[in-house]
PDB file of C-alpha atoms in Angstrom:
ATOM      1  CA  UNK A  15     -13.424  10.099  -7.674  1.00 98.00           C
ATOM      2  CA  UNK A  16     -10.622   9.890  -5.133  1.00 98.00           C
ATOM      3  CA  UNK A  17      -7.028   8.910  -6.159  1.00 98.00           C
ATOM      4  CA  UNK A  18      -4.001   7.221  -4.016  1.00 98.00           C
ATOM      5  CA  UNK A  19      -0.489   6.423  -4.534  1.00 98.00           C
ATOM      6  CA  UNK A  20       0.222   2.643  -3.103  1.00 98.00           C
ATOM      7  CA  UNK A  21       3.808   2.762  -1.962  1.00 97.00           C
ATOM      8  CA  UNK A  22       6.035  -0.519  -0.415  1.00 97.00           C
ATOM      9  CA  UNK A  23       9.121  -1.481   0.937  1.00 96.00           C
ATOM     10  CA  UNK A  24      11.248   1.684   0.032  1.00 95.00           C
ATOM     11  CA  UNK A  25      14.022   0.384   2.588  1.00 93.00           C
ATOM     12  CA  UNK A  26      15.706   3.295   2.447  1.00 92.00           C
ATOM     13  CA  UNK A  27      15.523   4.695  -0.670  1.00 91.00           C
ATOM     14  CA  UNK A  28      14.300   8.113  -0.072  1.00 92.00           C
ATOM     15  CA  UNK A  29      15.708   9.277  -3.778  1.00 91.00           C
ATOM     16  CA  UNK A  30      12.940   7.439  -5.125  1.00 90.00           C
ATOM     17  CA  UNK A  31      10.158   8.503  -2.602  1.00 93.00           C
ATOM     18  CA  UNK A  32      11.228  12.047  -3.662  1.00 93.00           C
ATOM     19  CA  UNK A  33      10.551  11.415  -7.337  1.00 92.00           C
ATOM     20  CA  UNK A  34       6.978  10.743  -6.380  1.00 94.00           C
ATOM     21  CA  UNK A  35       6.526  13.707  -4.229  1.00 94.00           C
ATOM     22  CA  UNK A  36       4.558  15.687  -7.063  1.00 95.00           C
ATOM     23  CA  UNK A  37       2.396  12.659  -7.746  1.00 96.00           C
ATOM     24  CA  UNK A  38       1.695  11.982  -4.044  1.00 96.00           C
ATOM     25  CA  UNK A  39       0.890  16.061  -3.755  1.00 95.00           C
ATOM     26  CA  UNK A  40      -1.860  15.585  -6.328  1.00 97.00           C
ATOM     27  CA  UNK A  41      -3.354  12.400  -4.890  1.00 98.00           C
ATOM     28  CA  UNK A  42      -6.191  12.464  -2.594  1.00 98.00           C
ATOM     29  CA  UNK A  43      -4.491   9.802  -0.201  1.00 98.00           C
ATOM     30  CA  UNK A  44      -0.901   8.184  -0.059  1.00 98.00           C
ATOM     31  CA  UNK A  45      -0.774   4.868   1.578  1.00 98.00           C
ATOM     32  CA  UNK A  46       2.581   3.101   2.387  1.00 97.00           C
ATOM     33  CA  UNK A  47       2.366  -0.598   2.872  1.00 98.00           C
ATOM     34  CA  UNK A  48       5.283  -0.739   5.412  1.00 95.00           C
ATOM     35  CA  UNK A  49       9.145  -1.390   5.179  1.00 95.00           C
ATOM     36  CA  UNK A  50      10.522   2.509   4.889  1.00 94.00           C
ATOM     37  CA  UNK A  51       8.290   4.416   7.272  1.00 93.00           C
ATOM     38  CA  UNK A  52      10.869   6.674   7.807  1.00 92.00           C
ATOM     39  CA  UNK A  53      11.203   7.427   3.845  1.00 93.00           C
ATOM     40  CA  UNK A  54       7.732   8.950   4.215  1.00 91.00           C
ATOM     41  CA  UNK A  55       8.350  11.012   7.452  1.00 86.00           C
ATOM     42  CA  UNK A  56       8.637  14.292   6.075  1.00 87.00           C
ATOM     43  CA  UNK A  57       5.623  13.818   3.743  1.00 91.00           C
ATOM     44  CA  UNK A  58       3.102  12.638   6.036  1.00 89.00           C
ATOM     45  CA  UNK A  59       4.241  14.683   9.436  1.00 85.00           C
ATOM     46  CA  UNK A  60       1.222  16.512  10.085  1.00 81.00           C
ATOM     47  CA  UNK A  61      -0.956  15.212   7.163  1.00 87.00           C
ATOM     48  CA  UNK A  62      -2.696  11.963   8.868  1.00 84.00           C
ATOM     49  CA  UNK A  63      -5.615  12.832   6.930  1.00 88.00           C
ATOM     50  CA  UNK A  64      -4.147  12.162   3.462  1.00 96.00           C
ATOM     51  CA  UNK A  65      -1.161   9.807   4.419  1.00 96.00           C
ATOM     52  CA  UNK A  66      -1.756   6.126   5.967  1.00 96.00           C
ATOM     53  CA  UNK A  67       1.343   4.369   7.273  1.00 95.00           C
ATOM     54  CA  UNK A  68       1.333   0.569   7.855  1.00 96.00           C
ATOM     55  CA  UNK A  69       3.881  -1.115   9.885  1.00 95.00           C
ATOM     56  CA  UNK A  70       5.932  -3.330   8.560  1.00 95.00           C
ATOM     57  CA  UNK A  71       8.418  -6.215   9.600  1.00 94.00           C
ATOM     58  CA  UNK A  72      11.727  -3.803   9.277  1.00 93.00           C
ATOM     59  CA  UNK A  73       9.990  -0.905  10.608  1.00 93.00           C
ATOM     60  CA  UNK A  74      11.409  -1.052  14.186  1.00 85.00           C
ATOM     61  CA  UNK A  75      10.582   1.718  16.384  1.00 77.00           C
ATOM     62  CA  UNK A  76       8.057   2.952  14.213  1.00 72.00           C
ATOM     63  CA  UNK A  77       4.145   4.735  14.735  1.00 78.00           C
ATOM     64  CA  UNK A  78       2.539   2.792  11.455  1.00 86.00           C
ATOM     65  CA  UNK A  79      -0.676   0.911  12.040  1.00 91.00           C
ATOM     66  CA  UNK A  80      -0.603  -3.057  12.223  1.00 94.00           C
ATOM     67  CA  UNK A  81      -3.663  -2.554   9.550  1.00 96.00           C
ATOM     68  CA  UNK A  82      -6.012  -0.089   8.690  1.00 97.00           C
ATOM     69  CA  UNK A  83      -9.572   0.207   7.198  1.00 98.00           C
ATOM     70  CA  UNK A  84     -11.306   3.101   5.381  1.00 97.00           C
ATOM     71  CA  UNK A  85     -14.222   3.119   3.419  1.00 98.00           C
ATOM     72  CA  UNK A  86     -14.030   5.639   0.131  1.00 98.00           C
ATOM     73  CA  UNK A  87     -16.002   6.077  -2.794  1.00 98.00           C
ATOM     74  CA  UNK A  88     -18.200   3.389  -1.789  1.00 97.00           C
ATOM     75  CA  UNK A  89     -15.349   0.910  -1.540  1.00 98.00           C
ATOM     76  CA  UNK A  90     -14.149  -0.587   1.693  1.00 98.00           C
ATOM     77  CA  UNK A  91     -10.774  -1.502   2.175  1.00 98.00           C
ATOM     78  CA  UNK A  92      -7.977  -2.984   4.259  1.00 98.00           C
ATOM     79  CA  UNK A  93      -4.369  -2.189   4.049  1.00 98.00           C
ATOM     80  CA  UNK A  94      -1.397  -3.566   5.744  1.00 98.00           C
ATOM     81  CA  UNK A  95       2.278  -4.782   5.250  1.00 97.00           C
ATOM     82  CA  UNK A  96       1.345  -8.398   4.807  1.00 96.00           C
ATOM     83  CA  UNK A  97       3.845 -10.415   6.957  1.00 97.00           C
ATOM     84  CA  UNK A  98       1.240 -11.216   9.613  1.00 97.00           C
ATOM     85  CA  UNK A  99      -0.468 -13.029   7.018  1.00 97.00           C
ATOM     86  CA  UNK A 100       1.926 -14.865   5.274  1.00 97.00           C
ATOM     87  CA  UNK A 101       1.631 -13.529   1.879  1.00 98.00           C
ATOM     88  CA  UNK A 102       4.975 -14.808   0.714  1.00 97.00           C
ATOM     89  CA  UNK A 103       3.223 -18.365   1.031  1.00 97.00           C
ATOM     90  CA  UNK A 104      -0.345 -17.152  -0.366  1.00 97.00           C
ATOM     91  CA  UNK A 105      -2.739 -14.801  -0.052  1.00 98.00           C
ATOM     92  CA  UNK A 106      -5.218 -16.964   1.584  1.00 97.00           C
ATOM     93  CA  UNK A 107      -5.198 -15.342   4.781  1.00 98.00           C
ATOM     94  CA  UNK A 108      -5.009 -11.593   3.693  1.00 98.00           C
ATOM     95  CA  UNK A 109      -8.062 -12.660   1.770  1.00 98.00           C
ATOM     96  CA  UNK A 110     -10.063 -14.517   4.738  1.00 98.00           C
ATOM     97  CA  UNK A 111      -9.282 -11.028   6.691  1.00 98.00           C
ATOM     98  CA  UNK A 112     -10.449  -8.718   4.215  1.00 98.00           C
ATOM     99  CA  UNK A 113     -13.699 -10.959   3.877  1.00 98.00           C
ATOM    100  CA  UNK A 114     -14.162 -10.940   7.606  1.00 98.00           C
ATOM    101  CA  UNK A 115     -14.193  -7.301   7.607  1.00 98.00           C
ATOM    102  CA  UNK A 116     -16.607  -6.913   4.646  1.00 98.00           C
ATOM    103  CA  UNK A 117     -13.402  -5.207   1.927  1.00 98.00           C
ATOM    104  CA  UNK A 118     -13.608  -5.622  -1.020  1.00 98.00           C
ATOM    105  CA  UNK A 119     -10.271  -3.984  -1.690  1.00 98.00           C
ATOM    106  CA  UNK A 120      -7.213  -5.423   0.372  1.00 98.00           C
ATOM    107  CA  UNK A 121      -3.534  -3.684  -0.180  1.00 98.00           C
ATOM    108  CA  UNK A 122      -0.412  -5.359   1.001  1.00 98.00           C
ATOM    109  CA  UNK A 123       3.472  -5.318   0.466  1.00 97.00           C
ATOM    110  CA  UNK A 124       6.291  -7.329   1.995  1.00 96.00           C
ATOM    111  CA  UNK A 125       7.046  -9.677  -1.399  1.00 95.00           C
ATOM    112  CA  UNK A 126       8.231  -6.851  -3.356  1.00 95.00           C
ATOM    113  CA  UNK A 127       6.488  -8.082  -6.501  1.00 94.00           C
ATOM    114  CA  UNK A 128       3.883  -5.938  -8.038  1.00 96.00           C
ATOM    115  CA  UNK A 129       0.230  -7.639  -8.280  1.00 96.00           C
ATOM    116  CA  UNK A 130      -3.369  -6.654  -9.094  1.00 98.00           C
ATOM    117  CA  UNK A 131      -5.567  -9.255  -8.860  1.00 97.00           C
ATOM    118  CA  UNK A 132      -9.021 -10.219  -7.768  1.00 98.00           C
ATOM    119  CA  UNK A 133      -9.639 -13.387  -5.980  1.00 97.00           C
ATOM    120  CA  UNK A 134     -13.350 -14.187  -4.624  1.00 97.00           C
ATOM    121  CA  UNK A 135     -14.848 -11.110  -5.086  1.00 97.00           C
ATOM    122  CA  UNK A 136     -11.737  -9.128  -3.546  1.00 98.00           C
ATOM    123  CA  UNK A 137      -9.263  -6.800  -5.446  1.00 98.00           C
ATOM    124  CA  UNK A 138      -5.555  -7.256  -4.102  1.00 98.00           C
ATOM    125  CA  UNK A 139      -2.853  -4.748  -4.520  1.00 98.00           C
ATOM    126  CA  UNK A 140       1.033  -5.313  -3.812  1.00 98.00           C
ATOM    127  CA  UNK A 141       2.340  -2.039  -5.313  1.00 98.00           C
ATOM    128  CA  UNK A 142       5.793  -3.607  -5.507  1.00 96.00           C
ATOM    129  CA  UNK A 143       9.188  -2.352  -4.148  1.00 95.00           C
ATOM    130  CA  UNK A 144      11.168   0.563  -5.067  1.00 88.00           C
ATOM    131  CA  UNK A 145      14.497  -0.875  -4.058  1.00 84.00           C
ATOM    132  CA  UNK A 146      17.642  -2.834  -5.614  1.00 73.00           C
ATOM    133  CA  UNK A 147      15.806  -5.812  -4.287  1.00 76.00           C
ATOM    134  CA  UNK A 148      13.322  -6.112  -6.886  1.00 77.00           C
ATOM    135  CA  UNK A 149      13.802  -6.702 -10.583  1.00 79.00           C
ATOM    136  CA  UNK A 150      11.176  -4.124 -11.699  1.00 89.00           C
ATOM    137  CA  UNK A 151      10.708  -0.947  -9.022  1.00 92.00           C
ATOM    138  CA  UNK A 152       7.352  -0.076  -8.799  1.00 96.00           C
ATOM    139  CA  UNK A 153       4.579   1.874  -6.958  1.00 97.00           C
ATOM    140  CA  UNK A 154       0.619   1.604  -7.930  1.00 98.00           C
ATOM    141  CA  UNK A 155      -1.963   4.614  -8.787  1.00 98.00           C
ATOM    142  CA  UNK A 156      -5.467   3.708  -7.742  1.00 98.00           C
ATOM    143  CA  UNK A 157      -8.885   5.440  -8.594  1.00 98.00           C
ATOM    144  CA  UNK A 158     -11.662   4.745  -6.712  1.00 98.00           C
ATOM    145  CA  UNK A 159     -15.060   5.952  -8.155  1.00 98.00           C
ATOM    146  CA  UNK A 160     -18.664   4.869  -6.994  1.00 97.00           C
ATOM    147  CA  UNK A 161     -17.641   1.522  -6.060  1.00 97.00           C
ATOM    148  CA  UNK A 162     -15.177   0.985  -8.892  1.00 98.00           C
ATOM    149  CA  UNK A 163     -11.499  -0.169  -8.408  1.00 98.00           C
ATOM    150  CA  UNK A 164      -9.142   0.986 -11.056  1.00 98.00           C
ATOM    151  CA  UNK A 165      -5.365   0.097 -10.107  1.00 98.00           C
ATOM    152  CA  UNK A 166      -2.354   0.861 -12.392  1.00 98.00           C
ATOM    153  CA  UNK A 167       1.049  -0.823 -11.664  1.00 97.00           C
ATOM    154  CA  UNK A 168       3.960   2.070 -12.498  1.00 96.00           C
ATOM    155  CA  UNK A 169       7.295   0.663 -13.049  1.00 92.00           C
ATOM    156  CA  UNK A 170       9.739   3.610 -12.124  1.00 86.00           C
ATOM    157  CA  UNK A 171      13.683   4.147 -13.189  1.00 71.00           C
TER     158      UNK A 171
END
């Protein structure tokens, strides 16, 4: 069993990230899905095994990944910010990319709306946002175990 903390779109809200420090410390992985890479810099520095960082459309001069792939506990996953796949218009492009790479899990941000849904055999998760630009600030706690995916959106504040 492996645990993940999924975050996205912090947009400078370092205080919210700091509140999650104990949860991030105990998780096996932390995946940040863009727009606020600097907010996680002090946690991720020197810990590239645990922290995976996707570059968002507002992450200028950042060193995040455009998209990334992992296989954990029998689940192949992809992660990205989502803007390059037009996730504000729908999830069709993201879904197609995940299927092209044989992923059963796709993680994305950009919309600021927390969602967990399964479409055509692929689980798509957006952890939401932790800023004033959303009505319900949130992150996602994810557990992968022997090919099973369990995701919980957690509202904060």
